[in-house]
Amino acid sequence: FAGEICAFKIHGQELPFEAVVLNKTSGEGRLRAKSPIDCELQKEYTFIIQAYDCGAGPRETAWKKSHKAVVHIQVKDVNEFAPTFKEPAYKAVVTEGKIYDSILQVEAVDEDCSPQYSQICNYEIVTTDVPFAIDRNGNIRNTEKLSYDKQHQYEILVTAYDCGQKPAAQDTLVQVDVKPVCKPGWQDWAKRIEYQPGSGSLPLFPSIHLETCDGPVSSIQITTELQTNYIGKGCDRETYSEKSLQKLCGASSGIIDLLPSPSAATNWTAGLLVDSSEMIFKFDGKQGAKIPDGIVPKNLTDQFTITMWMKHGPSPGVRAEKETILCNSDKTEMNRHHYALYVHNCRLVFLLRKDFDQADTFRPAEFHWKLDQICDKEWHYYVINVEFPVVTLYMDGATYEPYLVTNDWPIHPSHIAMQLTVGACWQGGEVTKPRFAQFFHGSLASLTIRPGKMESQKVISCLQACKEGLDINSLESLGQGIKYHFNPSQSVLVMEGDDIGNINRALQKVSYINSRQFPTAGVRRLKVSSKVQCFGEDVCISIPDLDAYVMVLQAIEPRITLQGTDHFWRPATQFASARGVILFPDIKIVSTFAKPEAPRDLKTTGTAPKSTVLEEMLHNLDFCDILVLGGDLDPRHECLELNHSELHQQHLDATNSTAGYSIYGVGSMSRYEQVLHHVRYRNWHPASLETRRFRIKCSELNGRYTSNEFNLEVSVLHEVGVSDKEHVNHLIVQPPFLQSVHHPEPRSSIRHSSVVPSIATVVIIISVCMLVFVVAMGVYRVRIAHQHFTQETEAAKEAEMDWDDSALTITVNPMEKHEEPGRGEEETEEEEEEEDISSSSSDSDDSEDEEEEEEERGRGRHGQRG
């Protein structure tokens, strides 16, 4: 037993190994694991092992052990784990236009224990077609310069491989944000700003702020410009006629419009090129207009005013000729210019030659102004105030004195007629054939002349004022240190400050406003330019201009409706009276617009909602024309009349002619109603007149919105002859002893019955006379009359129905219908009593049965009347 090996003993705590004897004689044994070995838990084991013999006998007693041997075990790894990234996602921010060596680094780990399987040997970008690359250490870089405008953000997937080439179990997401290069400028603003008419003041940039890129800014100046030179005459202005505008601005009366809208009365502008929406006349150097004689007085005296809108560019040709705006020259024989307004080499010149009989000395004759605006192809408002020998020019409200005044001799008197022209000058003498010369190139509007009066500065400012412009909401909250300045038309606003925060808040309060109820729709361009000063820096930041636009939406279009009585009758005597006939006593002017109806619940109503509803709106009118239809008025025996006091009370004006009556001036619809209620028609000889027809049409904004055409027909009721009176009496007057028969009157004839009392009165008088004659004949006539009247009653009924079909409505009992009720009944009863008394006295020879029969009739009659 002592020569054999019976056991091996491992010294150590909780070791996962055991040693077994394979051959006791040879001492061979085996070391094996009692449980699975995990390299990730323990890579190596070191312990001591000893061998034991079998001892002294079979009972294995008195064992002897060997020396200690050291055992070192190293666990071999298996590639069982895949790489995993430390972060589920990565994010980085880069600036555009740069190439980075490393934007960020991704990192993956492997839980395997061996260097071969636990180390990450490679990284790879899974997403294709991206401008990025990754190295073995997980560093990501861009392969080309990135552009913020091209792409704001990139998202790429990245995977990792261990050295056993096992890929990661899940890819990681890498997000790269591209930041634009910091460029100084305005941020958070909208290029398009929509403006709803009637919405008041609209902030243009409510969230705008300035990015300075940490530049050392000491102060900044901001200029906001509203560019409207392509709208109308330079901006959105009221488009009323020139006379209405003058009235609206409080100008004195007497203005003469030299470029009115073409019409039958003002036909000299019919051949000119015109933009009808704004009444702008365009002159192409080939046209001129002759003002008829009598429009402008020949002698303008020493005081008068010329006003106009003009847009003019540089004169064509190397040697510019005179371009005539207004010229008063000899019509024939000679070629003298008495007064003229023209442009020459971008200079505005006013010529005024006095007559010889006024003074035989040198007098100021030509007044010259040199202004850049004359040839800048923009609209400007010019006013030439003449108070001879002083002539003053107002352009866009600013005053300009002439830089040059030349004198000349007076013009010798002559009997040659003069010709006033616009757009060219009339050359009536010194040529083989009279013709126009010195043509104007450009656009004109609202060219007027006012003899004997000068315009005030207040009126001039009103006439050229824009109805749209820039505004500042809440001036008191601008903050300290902010300076601001508007130009006269409020199209340019300049603000200055040294604090960026205050400047931002100030610009956020800048707004657009349009005070017109019906503004011109379209685009209004906006430009914001900035100038920056820095703290002693040689190089200061530059802020690019901001370009935006305001889109003025289309205003709700009104529908103007004229309503009232369109047909009535009046007696001829009323037409010939001093007051005449009031034509429109109940006319109403109503303006409505279509408004989308709020949607309703179909389940509760059961019907589909209407698309729009009409709502009433209030606005002004600028003229109402009353036209005479069927031929002009004959001034010898008819006319239209209107008291001037009524016009002045409503601040309106009017012109009268044989074609009709024109009421004009900017006023409310109620004002025009009041004036129309007092328009009268008179006719001194109405015997030959049957009907007269008239038409009214009203306008807002010089014809931009017009009403319906309201037609009125007035008929004349003529006096009836003797034979006709008897026929009428037969129809409408019943004997008093017969029962009254009332026929219902048609509703359509109610308004026509006002003419009946005058005829009925005559008929009643004749009837009473005939009645007395009949009573005097005796009782025997009563029976005959009774039988005869019974036959006529049926005929009377038929005749009454025929009469009702005519224009004149005749009632059965005019005394009951047109006299006071109480008085009419009393008179009727008295007449009946008198008739009863007369009948009884004259019928004394008749029997008592006849008297009782009469009394019964009378009682029945009174019972029915009561």
mmCIF file of N, CA and C in Angstrom, residues 145-258:
data_model
loop_
_atom_site.group_PDB
_atom_site.id
_atom_site.type_symbol
_atom_site.label_atom_id
_atom_site.label_comp_id
_atom_site.label_asym_id
_atom_site.label_seq_id
_atom_site.Cartn_x
_atom_site.Cartn_y
_atom_site.Cartn_z
ATOM 1 N N LYS A 145 -16.480 70.521 -47.145
ATOM 2 C CA LYS A 145 -17.046 71.644 -46.398
ATOM 3 C C LYS A 145 -18.570 71.551 -46.409
ATOM 4 N N LEU A 146 -19.132 71.736 -45.250
ATOM 5 C CA LEU A 146 -20.581 71.651 -45.121
ATOM 6 C C LEU A 146 -21.204 73.027 -45.313
ATOM 7 N N SER A 147 -22.444 73.024 -45.834
ATOM 8 C CA SER A 147 -23.165 74.268 -46.097
ATOM 9 C C SER A 147 -24.493 74.242 -45.350
ATOM 10 N N TYR A 148 -24.728 75.273 -44.589
ATOM 11 C CA TYR A 148 -25.996 75.381 -43.847
ATOM 12 C C TYR A 148 -27.167 75.516 -44.806
ATOM 13 N N ASP A 149 -26.985 76.235 -45.884
ATOM 14 C CA ASP A 149 -28.076 76.407 -46.841
ATOM 15 C C ASP A 149 -28.421 75.103 -47.542
ATOM 16 N N LYS A 150 -27.424 74.264 -47.735
ATOM 17 C CA LYS A 150 -27.665 72.998 -48.417
ATOM 18 C C LYS A 150 -28.342 72.004 -47.492
ATOM 19 N N GLN A 151 -27.847 71.858 -46.266
ATOM 20 C CA GLN A 151 -28.429 70.914 -45.313
ATOM 21 C C GLN A 151 -28.094 71.370 -43.896
ATOM 22 N N HIS A 152 -29.164 71.484 -43.086
ATOM 23 C CA HIS A 152 -28.971 71.960 -41.718
ATOM 24 C C HIS A 152 -28.467 70.875 -40.781
ATOM 25 N N GLN A 153 -28.750 69.604 -41.066
ATOM 26 C CA GLN A 153 -28.458 68.522 -40.120
ATOM 27 C C GLN A 153 -28.208 67.229 -40.876
ATOM 28 N N TYR A 154 -27.275 66.430 -40.330
ATOM 29 C CA TYR A 154 -26.974 65.105 -40.878
ATOM 30 C C TYR A 154 -27.177 64.075 -39.783
ATOM 31 N N GLU A 155 -27.726 62.914 -40.146
ATOM 32 C CA GLU A 155 -27.880 61.786 -39.241
ATOM 33 C C GLU A 155 -27.232 60.570 -39.894
ATOM 34 N N ILE A 156 -26.246 59.990 -39.194
ATOM 35 C CA ILE A 156 -25.503 58.859 -39.758
ATOM 36 C C ILE A 156 -25.471 57.727 -38.733
ATOM 37 N N LEU A 157 -25.419 56.482 -39.237
ATOM 38 C CA LEU A 157 -25.319 55.286 -38.403
ATOM 39 C C LEU A 157 -23.897 54.750 -38.452
ATOM 40 N N VAL A 158 -23.365 54.356 -37.278
ATOM 41 C CA VAL A 158 -21.986 53.863 -37.158
ATOM 42 C C VAL A 158 -22.017 52.516 -36.454
ATOM 43 N N THR A 159 -21.211 51.553 -36.930
ATOM 44 C CA THR A 159 -21.061 50.250 -36.281
ATOM 45 C C THR A 159 -19.593 50.021 -35.933
ATOM 46 N N ALA A 160 -19.343 48.974 -35.058
ATOM 47 C CA ALA A 160 -17.979 48.665 -34.600
ATOM 48 C C ALA A 160 -17.725 47.171 -34.749
ATOM 49 N N TYR A 161 -16.438 46.780 -34.934
ATOM 50 C CA TYR A 161 -16.018 45.387 -35.065
ATOM 51 C C TYR A 161 -14.908 45.116 -34.056
ATOM 52 N N ASP A 162 -15.037 43.916 -33.379
ATOM 53 C CA ASP A 162 -13.900 43.507 -32.526
ATOM 54 C C ASP A 162 -12.852 42.841 -33.388
ATOM 55 N N CYS A 163 -11.779 42.421 -32.752
ATOM 56 C CA CYS A 163 -10.686 41.832 -33.543
ATOM 57 C C CYS A 163 -11.020 40.457 -34.088
ATOM 58 N N GLY A 164 -12.094 39.888 -33.580
ATOM 59 C CA GLY A 164 -12.578 38.646 -34.170
ATOM 60 C C GLY A 164 -13.551 38.916 -35.305
ATOM 61 N N GLN A 165 -13.668 40.188 -35.714
ATOM 62 C CA GLN A 165 -14.531 40.637 -36.798
ATOM 63 C C GLN A 165 -16.012 40.408 -36.529
ATOM 64 N N LYS A 166 -16.327 40.439 -35.243
ATOM 65 C CA LYS A 166 -17.717 40.331 -34.889
ATOM 66 C C LYS A 166 -18.293 41.751 -34.793
ATOM 67 N N PRO A 167 -19.380 42.062 -35.543
ATOM 68 C CA PRO A 167 -19.905 43.438 -35.543
ATOM 69 C C PRO A 167 -20.726 43.735 -34.280
ATOM 70 N N ALA A 168 -20.958 45.001 -34.094
ATOM 71 C CA ALA A 168 -21.743 45.430 -32.945
ATOM 72 C C ALA A 168 -23.181 44.938 -33.071
ATOM 73 N N ALA A 169 -23.759 44.656 -31.929
ATOM 74 C CA ALA A 169 -25.127 44.152 -31.934
ATOM 75 C C ALA A 169 -26.120 45.213 -32.415
ATOM 76 N N GLN A 170 -25.847 46.493 -32.137
ATOM 77 C CA GLN A 170 -26.744 47.571 -32.558
ATOM 78 C C GLN A 170 -25.910 48.777 -32.968
ATOM 79 N N ASP A 171 -26.282 49.385 -34.140
ATOM 80 C CA ASP A 171 -25.565 50.565 -34.602
ATOM 81 C C ASP A 171 -25.927 51.769 -33.728
ATOM 82 N N THR A 172 -25.043 52.730 -33.701
ATOM 83 C CA THR A 172 -25.310 53.960 -32.962
ATOM 84 C C THR A 172 -25.616 55.102 -33.936
ATOM 85 N N LEU A 173 -26.435 56.076 -33.460
ATOM 86 C CA LEU A 173 -26.830 57.219 -34.282
ATOM 87 C C LEU A 173 -25.954 58.415 -33.940
ATOM 88 N N VAL A 174 -25.410 59.016 -34.980
ATOM 89 C CA VAL A 174 -24.595 60.218 -34.812
ATOM 90 C C VAL A 174 -25.314 61.364 -35.541
ATOM 91 N N GLN A 175 -25.645 62.444 -34.790
ATOM 92 C CA GLN A 175 -26.347 63.604 -35.355
ATOM 93 C C GLN A 175 -25.391 64.793 -35.388
ATOM 94 N N VAL A 176 -25.204 65.319 -36.595
ATOM 95 C CA VAL A 176 -24.297 66.450 -36.794
ATOM 96 C C VAL A 176 -25.116 67.643 -37.252
ATOM 97 N N ASP A 177 -25.175 68.694 -36.447
ATOM 98 C CA ASP A 177 -25.885 69.928 -36.804
ATOM 99 C C ASP A 177 -24.899 70.912 -37.421
ATOM 100 N N VAL A 178 -25.328 71.477 -38.563
ATOM 101 C CA VAL A 178 -24.490 72.453 -39.255
ATOM 102 C C VAL A 178 -24.945 73.850 -38.833
ATOM 103 N N LYS A 179 -24.060 74.583 -38.257
ATOM 104 C CA LYS A 179 -24.368 75.948 -37.822
ATOM 105 C C LYS A 179 -23.814 76.920 -38.853
ATOM 106 N N PRO A 180 -24.690 77.861 -39.276
ATOM 107 C CA PRO A 180 -24.169 78.828 -40.257
ATOM 108 C C PRO A 180 -23.089 79.695 -39.649
ATOM 109 N N VAL A 181 -22.273 80.171 -40.519
ATOM 110 C CA VAL A 181 -21.231 81.095 -40.055
ATOM 111 C C VAL A 181 -21.918 82.325 -39.487
ATOM 112 N N CYS A 182 -21.529 82.772 -38.370
ATOM 113 C CA CYS A 182 -22.155 83.926 -37.736
ATOM 114 C C CYS A 182 -22.005 85.141 -38.655
ATOM 115 N N LYS A 183 -23.153 85.561 -39.188
ATOM 116 C CA LYS A 183 -23.176 86.721 -40.066
ATOM 117 C C LYS A 183 -24.024 87.797 -39.401
ATOM 118 N N PRO A 184 -23.505 88.943 -39.190
ATOM 119 C CA PRO A 184 -24.297 90.020 -38.593
ATOM 120 C C PRO A 184 -25.496 90.333 -39.483
ATOM 121 N N GLY A 185 -26.652 90.489 -38.868
ATOM 122 C CA GLY A 185 -27.848 90.798 -39.636
ATOM 123 C C GLY A 185 -29.101 90.624 -38.806
ATOM 124 N N TRP A 186 -30.238 90.951 -39.453
ATOM 125 C CA TRP A 186 -31.539 90.863 -38.793
ATOM 126 C C TRP A 186 -32.084 89.456 -38.920
ATOM 127 N N GLN A 187 -32.649 88.946 -37.817
ATOM 128 C CA GLN A 187 -33.166 87.593 -37.794
ATOM 129 C C GLN A 187 -34.605 87.591 -37.289
ATOM 130 N N ASP A 188 -35.311 86.504 -37.626
ATOM 131 C CA ASP A 188 -36.699 86.274 -37.195
ATOM 132 C C ASP A 188 -37.649 87.346 -37.729
ATOM 133 N N TRP A 189 -37.676 87.484 -39.043
ATOM 134 C CA TRP A 189 -38.616 88.406 -39.684
ATOM 135 C C TRP A 189 -39.205 87.722 -40.913
ATOM 136 N N ALA A 190 -40.379 88.135 -41.283
ATOM 137 C CA ALA A 190 -41.094 87.555 -42.423
ATOM 138 C C ALA A 190 -40.945 88.464 -43.635
ATOM 139 N N LYS A 191 -40.738 87.844 -44.775
ATOM 140 C CA LYS A 191 -40.582 88.625 -46.006
ATOM 141 C C LYS A 191 -41.906 89.197 -46.490
ATOM 142 N N ARG A 192 -43.004 88.472 -46.280
ATOM 143 C CA ARG A 192 -44.336 88.900 -46.734
ATOM 144 C C ARG A 192 -45.195 89.218 -45.516
ATOM 145 N N ILE A 193 -45.757 90.413 -45.508
ATOM 146 C CA ILE A 193 -46.668 90.835 -44.446
ATOM 147 C C ILE A 193 -47.998 91.192 -45.098
ATOM 148 N N GLU A 194 -49.067 90.518 -44.698
ATOM 149 C CA GLU A 194 -50.380 90.761 -45.282
ATOM 150 C C GLU A 194 -51.122 91.806 -44.451
ATOM 151 N N TYR A 195 -51.744 92.769 -45.176
ATOM 152 C CA TYR A 195 -52.501 93.838 -44.512
ATOM 153 C C TYR A 195 -53.950 93.778 -44.953
ATOM 154 N N GLN A 196 -54.827 93.610 -43.974
ATOM 155 C CA GLN A 196 -56.259 93.585 -44.243
ATOM 156 C C GLN A 196 -56.808 95.002 -44.144
ATOM 157 N N PRO A 197 -57.454 95.531 -45.191
ATOM 158 C CA PRO A 197 -57.987 96.898 -45.116
ATOM 159 C C PRO A 197 -58.896 97.085 -43.909
ATOM 160 N N GLY A 198 -58.700 98.227 -43.255
ATOM 161 C CA GLY A 198 -59.501 98.539 -42.080
ATOM 162 C C GLY A 198 -58.968 97.975 -40.786
ATOM 163 N N SER A 199 -57.793 97.326 -40.826
ATOM 164 C CA SER A 199 -57.246 96.710 -39.615
ATOM 165 C C SER A 199 -56.396 97.663 -38.790
ATOM 166 N N GLY A 200 -56.270 98.901 -39.231
ATOM 167 C CA GLY A 200 -55.520 99.875 -38.430
ATOM 168 C C GLY A 200 -54.018 99.725 -38.594
ATOM 169 N N SER A 201 -53.308 99.820 -37.491
ATOM 170 C CA SER A 201 -51.847 99.788 -37.508
ATOM 171 C C SER A 201 -51.368 98.351 -37.343
ATOM 172 N N LEU A 202 -50.555 97.887 -38.279
ATOM 173 C CA LEU A 202 -50.081 96.498 -38.288
ATOM 174 C C LEU A 202 -48.571 96.452 -38.066
ATOM 175 N N PRO A 203 -48.078 95.830 -36.956
ATOM 176 C CA PRO A 203 -46.627 95.704 -36.751
ATOM 177 C C PRO A 203 -45.981 94.918 -37.882
ATOM 178 N N LEU A 204 -44.850 95.436 -38.350
ATOM 179 C CA LEU A 204 -44.191 94.809 -39.493
ATOM 180 C C LEU A 204 -43.248 93.685 -39.071
ATOM 181 N N PHE A 205 -42.503 93.886 -37.985
ATOM 182 C CA PHE A 205 -41.502 92.902 -37.561
ATOM 183 C C PHE A 205 -41.657 92.659 -36.058
ATOM 184 N N PRO A 206 -42.692 91.945 -35.633
ATOM 185 C CA PRO A 206 -42.941 91.816 -34.188
ATOM 186 C C PRO A 206 -41.896 91.008 -33.431
ATOM 187 N N SER A 207 -41.077 90.185 -34.111
ATOM 188 C CA SER A 207 -40.101 89.326 -33.409
ATOM 189 C C SER A 207 -38.673 89.557 -33.886
ATOM 190 N N ILE A 208 -38.424 90.605 -34.592
ATOM 191 C CA ILE A 208 -37.106 90.810 -35.194
ATOM 192 C C ILE A 208 -36.061 91.131 -34.132
ATOM 193 N N HIS A 209 -34.846 90.701 -34.357
ATOM 194 C CA HIS A 209 -33.714 91.079 -33.500
ATOM 195 C C HIS A 209 -32.444 91.057 -34.336
ATOM 196 N N LEU A 210 -31.438 91.768 -33.857
ATOM 197 C CA LEU A 210 -30.192 91.952 -34.594
ATOM 198 C C LEU A 210 -29.117 91.037 -34.036
ATOM 199 N N GLU A 211 -28.461 90.285 -34.909
ATOM 200 C CA GLU A 211 -27.314 89.450 -34.551
ATOM 201 C C GLU A 211 -26.033 90.204 -34.906
ATOM 202 N N THR A 212 -25.236 90.484 -33.883
ATOM 203 C CA THR A 212 -23.990 91.236 -34.103
ATOM 204 C C THR A 212 -22.758 90.356 -34.054
ATOM 205 N N CYS A 213 -22.899 89.033 -33.744
ATOM 206 C CA CYS A 213 -21.758 88.114 -33.647
ATOM 207 C C CYS A 213 -20.720 88.622 -32.640
ATOM 208 N N ASP A 214 -21.254 89.149 -31.544
ATOM 209 C CA ASP A 214 -20.397 89.652 -30.461
ATOM 210 C C ASP A 214 -19.462 90.754 -30.931
ATOM 211 N N GLY A 215 -19.878 91.461 -31.970
ATOM 212 C CA GLY A 215 -19.069 92.583 -32.429
ATOM 213 C C GLY A 215 -19.141 93.752 -31.446
ATOM 214 N N PRO A 216 -18.094 94.532 -31.342
ATOM 215 C CA PRO A 216 -18.058 95.654 -30.382
ATOM 216 C C PRO A 216 -18.850 96.865 -30.908
ATOM 217 N N VAL A 217 -20.172 96.773 -30.887
ATOM 218 C CA VAL A 217 -21.028 97.827 -31.437
ATOM 219 C C VAL A 217 -21.225 98.913 -30.388
ATOM 220 N N SER A 218 -20.989 100.169 -30.792
ATOM 221 C CA SER A 218 -21.200 101.298 -29.886
ATOM 222 C C SER A 218 -22.526 102.004 -30.152
ATOM 223 N N SER A 219 -22.978 102.069 -31.415
ATOM 224 C CA SER A 219 -24.262 102.679 -31.749
ATOM 225 C C SER A 219 -24.700 102.164 -33.111
ATOM 226 N N ILE A 220 -26.007 102.285 -33.373
ATOM 227 C CA ILE A 220 -26.555 101.800 -34.632
ATOM 228 C C ILE A 220 -27.673 102.733 -35.078
ATOM 229 N N GLN A 221 -27.750 102.968 -36.379
ATOM 230 C CA GLN A 221 -28.793 103.791 -36.982
ATOM 231 C C GLN A 221 -29.555 102.932 -37.990
ATOM 232 N N ILE A 222 -30.874 102.925 -37.844
ATOM 233 C CA ILE A 222 -31.736 102.096 -38.694
ATOM 234 C C ILE A 222 -32.648 103.008 -39.501
ATOM 235 N N THR A 223 -32.720 102.765 -40.809
ATOM 236 C CA THR A 223 -33.604 103.514 -41.696
ATOM 237 C C THR A 223 -34.596 102.548 -42.321
ATOM 238 N N THR A 224 -35.872 102.750 -42.009
ATOM 239 C CA THR A 224 -36.953 101.930 -42.574
ATOM 240 C C THR A 224 -37.673 102.748 -43.629
ATOM 241 N N GLU A 225 -37.747 102.199 -44.848
ATOM 242 C CA GLU A 225 -38.331 102.928 -45.967
ATOM 243 C C GLU A 225 -39.468 102.133 -46.572
ATOM 244 N N LEU A 226 -40.624 102.801 -46.702
ATOM 245 C CA LEU A 226 -41.781 102.227 -47.383
ATOM 246 C C LEU A 226 -41.790 102.759 -48.811
ATOM 247 N N GLN A 227 -41.583 101.875 -49.767
ATOM 248 C CA GLN A 227 -41.444 102.280 -51.163
ATOM 249 C C GLN A 227 -42.787 102.101 -51.874
ATOM 250 N N THR A 228 -43.420 103.230 -52.184
ATOM 251 C CA THR A 228 -44.758 103.208 -52.806
ATOM 252 C C THR A 228 -44.817 104.061 -54.063
ATOM 253 N N ASN A 229 -43.664 104.360 -54.647
ATOM 254 C CA ASN A 229 -43.672 105.284 -55.780
ATOM 255 C C ASN A 229 -44.358 104.707 -57.014
ATOM 256 N N TYR A 230 -44.637 103.432 -57.036
ATOM 257 C CA TYR A 230 -45.303 102.822 -58.185
ATOM 258 C C TYR A 230 -46.798 102.651 -57.933
ATOM 259 N N ILE A 231 -47.298 103.131 -56.796
ATOM 260 C CA ILE A 231 -48.725 103.064 -56.478
ATOM 261 C C ILE A 231 -49.353 104.414 -56.790
ATOM 262 N N GLY A 232 -50.284 104.443 -57.745
ATOM 263 C CA GLY A 232 -51.001 105.686 -58.041
ATOM 264 C C GLY A 232 -50.055 106.823 -58.363
ATOM 265 N N LYS A 233 -50.236 107.928 -57.644
ATOM 266 C CA LYS A 233 -49.384 109.106 -57.822
ATOM 267 C C LYS A 233 -48.355 109.162 -56.692
ATOM 268 N N GLY A 234 -47.582 108.100 -56.540
ATOM 269 C CA GLY A 234 -46.503 108.084 -55.555
ATOM 270 C C GLY A 234 -46.838 107.338 -54.286
ATOM 271 N N CYS A 235 -48.099 107.212 -53.936
ATOM 272 C CA CYS A 235 -48.523 106.444 -52.775
ATOM 273 C C CYS A 235 -50.036 106.319 -52.850
ATOM 274 N N ASP A 236 -50.605 105.658 -51.859
ATOM 275 C CA ASP A 236 -52.054 105.462 -51.858
ATOM 276 C C ASP A 236 -52.728 106.729 -51.337
ATOM 277 N N ARG A 237 -53.379 107.440 -52.245
ATOM 278 C CA ARG A 237 -54.103 108.660 -51.900
ATOM 279 C C ARG A 237 -55.568 108.484 -52.261
ATOM 280 N N GLU A 238 -56.391 109.384 -51.744
ATOM 281 C CA GLU A 238 -57.802 109.348 -52.100
ATOM 282 C C GLU A 238 -57.959 109.594 -53.609
ATOM 283 N N THR A 239 -58.821 108.814 -54.225
ATOM 284 C CA THR A 239 -59.006 108.896 -55.678
ATOM 285 C C THR A 239 -60.281 109.638 -56.038
ATOM 286 N N TYR A 240 -60.724 110.537 -55.168
ATOM 287 C CA TYR A 240 -61.865 111.367 -55.527
ATOM 288 C C TYR A 240 -61.465 112.340 -56.637
ATOM 289 N N SER A 241 -62.452 112.937 -57.246
ATOM 290 C CA SER A 241 -62.178 113.945 -58.266
ATOM 291 C C SER A 241 -61.480 115.139 -57.619
ATOM 292 N N GLU A 242 -60.825 115.937 -58.450
ATOM 293 C CA GLU A 242 -60.060 117.054 -57.915
ATOM 294 C C GLU A 242 -60.963 118.050 -57.193
ATOM 295 N N LYS A 243 -62.156 118.286 -57.711
ATOM 296 C CA LYS A 243 -63.073 119.199 -57.039
ATOM 297 C C LYS A 243 -63.474 118.661 -55.663
ATOM 298 N N SER A 244 -63.727 117.363 -55.592
ATOM 299 C CA SER A 244 -64.102 116.780 -54.308
ATOM 300 C C SER A 244 -62.948 116.835 -53.321
ATOM 301 N N LEU A 245 -61.732 116.578 -53.790
ATOM 302 C CA LEU A 245 -60.570 116.644 -52.906
ATOM 303 C C LEU A 245 -60.350 118.057 -52.393
ATOM 304 N N GLN A 246 -60.501 119.032 -53.292
ATOM 305 C CA GLN A 246 -60.339 120.415 -52.870
ATOM 306 C C GLN A 246 -61.371 120.766 -51.801
ATOM 307 N N LYS A 247 -62.587 120.314 -51.997
ATOM 308 C CA LYS A 247 -63.635 120.572 -51.015
ATOM 309 C C LYS A 247 -63.317 119.875 -49.704
ATOM 310 N N LEU A 248 -62.815 118.653 -49.787
ATOM 311 C CA LEU A 248 -62.504 117.874 -48.598
ATOM 312 C C LEU A 248 -61.378 118.508 -47.789
ATOM 313 N N CYS A 249 -60.429 119.118 -48.457
ATOM 314 C CA CYS A 249 -59.293 119.729 -47.776
ATOM 315 C C CYS A 249 -59.568 121.170 -47.353
ATOM 316 N N GLY A 250 -60.760 121.653 -47.589
ATOM 317 C CA GLY A 250 -61.090 122.999 -47.138
ATOM 318 C C GLY A 250 -60.610 124.102 -48.047
ATOM 319 N N ALA A 251 -60.331 123.797 -49.315
ATOM 320 C CA ALA A 251 -59.880 124.844 -50.240
ATOM 321 C C ALA A 251 -61.049 125.756 -50.594
ATOM 322 N N SER A 252 -60.722 126.979 -50.924
ATOM 323 C CA SER A 252 -61.766 127.924 -51.312
ATOM 324 C C SER A 252 -62.353 127.523 -52.656
ATOM 325 N N SER A 253 -63.587 127.946 -52.903
ATOM 326 C CA SER A 253 -64.274 127.557 -54.126
ATOM 327 C C SER A 253 -63.691 128.316 -55.318
ATOM 328 N N GLY A 254 -64.079 127.891 -56.496
ATOM 329 C CA GLY A 254 -63.622 128.553 -57.712
ATOM 330 C C GLY A 254 -62.581 127.795 -58.484
ATOM 331 N N ILE A 255 -62.287 126.570 -58.101
ATOM 332 C CA ILE A 255 -61.275 125.790 -58.805
ATOM 333 C C ILE A 255 -61.790 125.421 -60.195
ATOM 334 N N ILE A 256 -60.879 125.430 -61.164
ATOM 335 C CA ILE A 256 -61.190 125.033 -62.541
ATOM 336 C C ILE A 256 -60.298 123.857 -62.888
ATOM 337 N N ASP A 257 -60.911 122.716 -63.141
ATOM 338 C CA ASP A 257 -60.177 121.495 -63.468
ATOM 339 C C ASP A 257 -59.869 121.503 -64.961
ATOM 340 N N LEU A 258 -58.577 121.538 -65.291
ATOM 341 C CA LEU A 258 -58.172 121.580 -66.691
ATOM 342 C C LEU A 258 -58.010 120.192 -67.297
#
